Amino acid sequence: MSNTMEVKFSAKSENESLARIIVASFAAKLDPTIDELADIKTAVSEAVTNAIIHGYDEDESKFVYLRCEINGDLIKIVVEDRGNGIEDVQMAMQPLYTSKPELERSGMGFTVMESFMDGVAVSSIKNDGTKIVMTKKINLPK
């Protein structure tokens, strides 16, 4: 049971909710619990918000790329931007770190993603973009 989908959308804050709905609809095939679905939606929100705010400095002319893949009981979600990139990924993934303190950002985006998903991998190249790959195993009904 393998399935994939891909979409791109403008880097507008209002599209963060669109991304949540798209991924939730795609994941529905796995019949996740309400908690599993909430976890996935929260992680997607954080990743998309990071792309818009940090990747593109809220430049609405840019695009966020979203891909999802289901293999068996595993969903893989990829959120990608082609923006600023992250100079030091390990530092950026530390709780409370933010590159935009003037926006009163909490610096907990990656921490939230890691706490709600089974796996989070971040790759980034300065001035070339960031790719976040998140995975979650869904407990399939017996």
PDB file of C-alpha atoms in Angstrom:
ATOM      1  CA  MET A   1       0.000   0.000   0.000  1.00  0.00           C
ATOM      2  CA  SER A   2       2.050   2.936  -1.304  1.00  0.00           C
ATOM      3  CA  ASN A   3       0.727   6.355  -2.249  1.00  0.00           C
ATOM      4  CA  THR A   4       2.280   9.775  -2.884  1.00  0.00           C
ATOM      5  CA  MET A   5       1.150  13.345  -3.451  1.00  0.00           C
ATOM      6  CA  GLU A   6       2.857  16.644  -4.091  1.00  0.00           C
ATOM      7  CA  VAL A   7       1.670  20.253  -4.013  1.00  0.00           C
ATOM      8  CA  LYS A   8       3.174  23.725  -4.004  1.00  0.00           C
ATOM      9  CA  PHE A   9       1.543  26.838  -2.634  1.00  0.00           C
ATOM     10  CA  SER A  10       2.353  30.515  -2.122  1.00  0.00           C
ATOM     11  CA  ALA A  11       4.359  31.339   0.989  1.00  0.00           C
ATOM     12  CA  LYS A  12       1.416  33.080   2.653  1.00  0.00           C
ATOM     13  CA  SER A  13       0.605  32.511   6.308  1.00  0.00           C
ATOM     14  CA  GLU A  14      -3.008  31.744   5.406  1.00  0.00           C
ATOM     15  CA  ASN A  15      -1.803  28.671   3.464  1.00  0.00           C
ATOM     16  CA  GLU A  16      -0.493  27.041   6.636  1.00  0.00           C
ATOM     17  CA  SER A  17      -4.047  25.840   7.347  1.00  0.00           C
ATOM     18  CA  LEU A  18      -4.326  24.584   3.760  1.00  0.00           C
ATOM     19  CA  ALA A  19      -1.211  22.451   4.262  1.00  0.00           C
ATOM     20  CA  ARG A  20      -2.691  20.991   7.464  1.00  0.00           C
ATOM     21  CA  ILE A  21      -5.919  20.055   5.696  1.00  0.00           C
ATOM     22  CA  ILE A  22      -4.122  18.542   2.691  1.00  0.00           C
ATOM     23  CA  VAL A  23      -1.903  16.340   4.845  1.00  0.00           C
ATOM     24  CA  ALA A  24      -4.773  15.350   7.153  1.00  0.00           C
ATOM     25  CA  SER A  25      -6.888  14.338   4.153  1.00  0.00           C
ATOM     26  CA  PHE A  26      -4.016  12.370   2.657  1.00  0.00           C
ATOM     27  CA  ALA A  27      -3.263  10.631   5.982  1.00  0.00           C
ATOM     28  CA  ALA A  28      -6.932   9.707   6.489  1.00  0.00           C
ATOM     29  CA  LYS A  29      -6.407   6.568   4.392  1.00  0.00           C
ATOM     30  CA  LEU A  30      -4.378   5.157   7.313  1.00  0.00           C
ATOM     31  CA  ASP A  31      -7.331   5.724   9.671  1.00  0.00           C
ATOM     32  CA  PRO A  32      -5.229   7.573  12.282  1.00  0.00           C
ATOM     33  CA  THR A  33      -6.572   8.332  15.733  1.00  0.00           C
ATOM     34  CA  ILE A  34      -7.628  11.894  16.488  1.00  0.00           C
ATOM     35  CA  ASP A  35      -4.422  12.307  18.515  1.00  0.00           C
ATOM     36  CA  GLU A  36      -2.205  10.995  15.698  1.00  0.00           C
ATOM     37  CA  LEU A  37      -3.901  13.332  13.231  1.00  0.00           C
ATOM     38  CA  ALA A  38      -3.516  16.299  15.599  1.00  0.00           C
ATOM     39  CA  ASP A  39       0.196  15.477  15.993  1.00  0.00           C
ATOM     40  CA  ILE A  40       0.714  15.388  12.229  1.00  0.00           C
ATOM     41  CA  LYS A  41      -1.197  18.631  11.660  1.00  0.00           C
ATOM     42  CA  THR A  42       0.745  20.431  14.384  1.00  0.00           C
ATOM     43  CA  ALA A  43       4.101  19.300  12.979  1.00  0.00           C
ATOM     44  CA  VAL A  44       3.084  20.366   9.452  1.00  0.00           C
ATOM     45  CA  SER A  45       2.017  23.773  10.788  1.00  0.00           C
ATOM     46  CA  GLU A  46       5.414  24.305  12.392  1.00  0.00           C
ATOM     47  CA  ALA A  47       7.348  23.233   9.282  1.00  0.00           C
ATOM     48  CA  VAL A  48       5.291  25.390   6.916  1.00  0.00           C
ATOM     49  CA  THR A  49       5.460  28.392   9.260  1.00  0.00           C
ATOM     50  CA  ASN A  50       9.262  28.010   9.422  1.00  0.00           C
ATOM     51  CA  ALA A  51       9.459  27.989   5.614  1.00  0.00           C
ATOM     52  CA  ILE A  52       7.326  31.126   5.313  1.00  0.00           C
ATOM     53  CA  ILE A  53       8.856  33.168   8.140  1.00  0.00           C
ATOM     54  CA  HIS A  54      12.474  32.016   8.209  1.00  0.00           C
ATOM     55  CA  GLY A  55      12.981  30.589   4.725  1.00  0.00           C
ATOM     56  CA  TYR A  56      11.352  33.389   2.809  1.00  0.00           C
ATOM     57  CA  ASP A  57      11.076  36.304   5.264  1.00  0.00           C
ATOM     58  CA  GLU A  58       7.338  36.279   4.459  1.00  0.00           C
ATOM     59  CA  ASP A  59       7.906  36.936   0.741  1.00  0.00           C
ATOM     60  CA  GLU A  60       4.522  35.840  -0.619  1.00  0.00           C
ATOM     61  CA  SER A  61       5.854  35.595  -4.175  1.00  0.00           C
ATOM     62  CA  LYS A  62       7.789  32.428  -3.206  1.00  0.00           C
ATOM     63  CA  PHE A  63       6.491  28.862  -2.913  1.00  0.00           C
ATOM     64  CA  VAL A  64       6.457  26.183  -0.231  1.00  0.00           C
ATOM     65  CA  TYR A  65       6.658  22.597  -1.507  1.00  0.00           C
ATOM     66  CA  LEU A  66       4.818  19.794   0.272  1.00  0.00           C
ATOM     67  CA  ARG A  67       5.165  16.088  -0.485  1.00  0.00           C
ATOM     68  CA  CYS A  68       3.640  13.152   1.327  1.00  0.00           C
ATOM     69  CA  GLU A  69       4.154   9.444   0.942  1.00  0.00           C
ATOM     70  CA  ILE A  70       2.417   6.532   2.612  1.00  0.00           C
ATOM     71  CA  ASN A  71       4.162   3.175   2.769  1.00  0.00           C
ATOM     72  CA  GLY A  72       2.308   0.603   4.832  1.00  0.00           C
ATOM     73  CA  ASP A  73       1.723   2.194   8.230  1.00  0.00           C
ATOM     74  CA  LEU A  74       4.289   4.979   7.765  1.00  0.00           C
ATOM     75  CA  ILE A  75       3.589   8.492   6.538  1.00  0.00           C
ATOM     76  CA  LYS A  76       6.480  10.643   5.355  1.00  0.00           C
ATOM     77  CA  ILE A  77       5.939  14.390   5.017  1.00  0.00           C
ATOM     78  CA  VAL A  78       8.452  16.662   3.294  1.00  0.00           C
ATOM     79  CA  VAL A  79       8.204  20.456   3.598  1.00  0.00           C
ATOM     80  CA  GLU A  80      10.704  22.354   1.488  1.00  0.00           C
ATOM     81  CA  ASP A  81      11.559  25.927   0.660  1.00  0.00           C
ATOM     82  CA  ARG A  82      14.131  27.422  -1.683  1.00  0.00           C
ATOM     83  CA  GLY A  83      14.872  30.371   0.531  1.00  0.00           C
ATOM     84  CA  ASN A  84      17.468  31.613   3.019  1.00  0.00           C
ATOM     85  CA  GLY A  85      18.592  28.256   4.326  1.00  0.00           C
ATOM     86  CA  ILE A  86      19.994  27.635   7.791  1.00  0.00           C
ATOM     87  CA  GLU A  87      23.637  28.293   8.553  1.00  0.00           C
ATOM     88  CA  ASP A  88      23.824  25.940  11.551  1.00  0.00           C
ATOM     89  CA  VAL A  89      21.044  23.316  11.554  1.00  0.00           C
ATOM     90  CA  GLN A  90      22.084  21.813  14.906  1.00  0.00           C
ATOM     91  CA  MET A  91      21.928  25.213  16.588  1.00  0.00           C
ATOM     92  CA  ALA A  92      18.581  25.998  14.926  1.00  0.00           C
ATOM     93  CA  MET A  93      17.139  22.748  16.295  1.00  0.00           C
ATOM     94  CA  GLN A  94      17.959  23.666  19.903  1.00  0.00           C
ATOM     95  CA  PRO A  95      14.895  24.510  22.015  1.00  0.00           C
ATOM     96  CA  LEU A  96      14.274  28.263  22.335  1.00  0.00           C
ATOM     97  CA  TYR A  97      16.643  29.175  19.472  1.00  0.00           C
ATOM     98  CA  THR A  98      15.158  31.661  17.022  1.00  0.00           C
ATOM     99  CA  SER A  99      16.708  33.658  14.232  1.00  0.00           C
ATOM    100  CA  LYS A 100      13.912  36.225  14.542  1.00  0.00           C
ATOM    101  CA  PRO A 101      13.618  37.270  18.203  1.00  0.00           C
ATOM    102  CA  GLU A 102      12.171  40.609  17.108  1.00  0.00           C
ATOM    103  CA  LEU A 103       9.057  38.722  15.952  1.00  0.00           C
ATOM    104  CA  GLU A 104       8.675  37.191  19.416  1.00  0.00           C
ATOM    105  CA  ARG A 105       9.129  33.693  17.990  1.00  0.00           C
ATOM    106  CA  SER A 106       9.329  31.002  20.669  1.00  0.00           C
ATOM    107  CA  GLY A 107      12.093  29.023  18.992  1.00  0.00           C
ATOM    108  CA  MET A 108      10.254  25.759  19.630  1.00  0.00           C
ATOM    109  CA  GLY A 109       9.298  24.793  16.052  1.00  0.00           C
ATOM    110  CA  PHE A 110      11.768  21.951  15.590  1.00  0.00           C
ATOM    111  CA  THR A 111      11.219  20.784  19.172  1.00  0.00           C
ATOM    112  CA  VAL A 112       7.471  20.595  18.537  1.00  0.00           C
ATOM    113  CA  MET A 113       8.039  18.677  15.287  1.00  0.00           C
ATOM    114  CA  GLU A 114      10.343  16.217  17.058  1.00  0.00           C
ATOM    115  CA  SER A 115       7.915  15.675  19.925  1.00  0.00           C
ATOM    116  CA  PHE A 116       4.920  14.952  17.664  1.00  0.00           C
ATOM    117  CA  MET A 117       6.613  12.891  14.957  1.00  0.00           C
ATOM    118  CA  ASP A 118       8.666   9.685  15.127  1.00  0.00           C
ATOM    119  CA  GLY A 119      11.444  11.126  12.987  1.00  0.00           C
ATOM    120  CA  VAL A 120      12.546  14.596  11.881  1.00  0.00           C
ATOM    121  CA  ALA A 121      15.496  15.241   9.574  1.00  0.00           C
ATOM    122  CA  VAL A 122      16.533  18.716   8.476  1.00  0.00           C
ATOM    123  CA  SER A 123      18.882  19.506   5.624  1.00  0.00           C
ATOM    124  CA  SER A 124      19.705  23.026   4.586  1.00  0.00           C
ATOM    125  CA  ILE A 125      22.111  25.027   2.494  1.00  0.00           C
ATOM    126  CA  LYS A 126      22.612  28.719   3.230  1.00  0.00           C
ATOM    127  CA  ASN A 127      20.863  30.832   0.550  1.00  0.00           C
ATOM    128  CA  ASP A 128      19.564  27.682  -1.179  1.00  0.00           C
ATOM    129  CA  GLY A 129      16.738  26.446   1.038  1.00  0.00           C
ATOM    130  CA  THR A 130      15.694  23.976   3.688  1.00  0.00           C
ATOM    131  CA  LYS A 131      14.099  20.546   3.550  1.00  0.00           C
ATOM    132  CA  ILE A 132      12.333  19.028   6.548  1.00  0.00           C
ATOM    133  CA  VAL A 133      11.480  15.318   6.361  1.00  0.00           C
ATOM    134  CA  MET A 134       9.100  14.066   9.048  1.00  0.00           C
ATOM    135  CA  THR A 135       7.893  10.501   9.558  1.00  0.00           C
ATOM    136  CA  LYS A 136       5.207   8.993  11.740  1.00  0.00           C
ATOM    137  CA  LYS A 137       4.090   5.406  12.164  1.00  0.00           C
ATOM    138  CA  ILE A 138       0.312   5.115  12.387  1.00  0.00           C
ATOM    139  CA  ASN A 139      -1.044   2.307  14.549  1.00  0.00           C
ATOM    140  CA  LEU A 140      -3.262   0.571  12.017  1.00  0.00           C
ATOM    141  CA  PRO A 141      -6.561  -0.870  13.290  1.00  0.00           C
ATOM    142  CA  LYS A 142      -6.400  -4.573  13.995  1.00  0.00           C
TER     143      LYS A 142
END
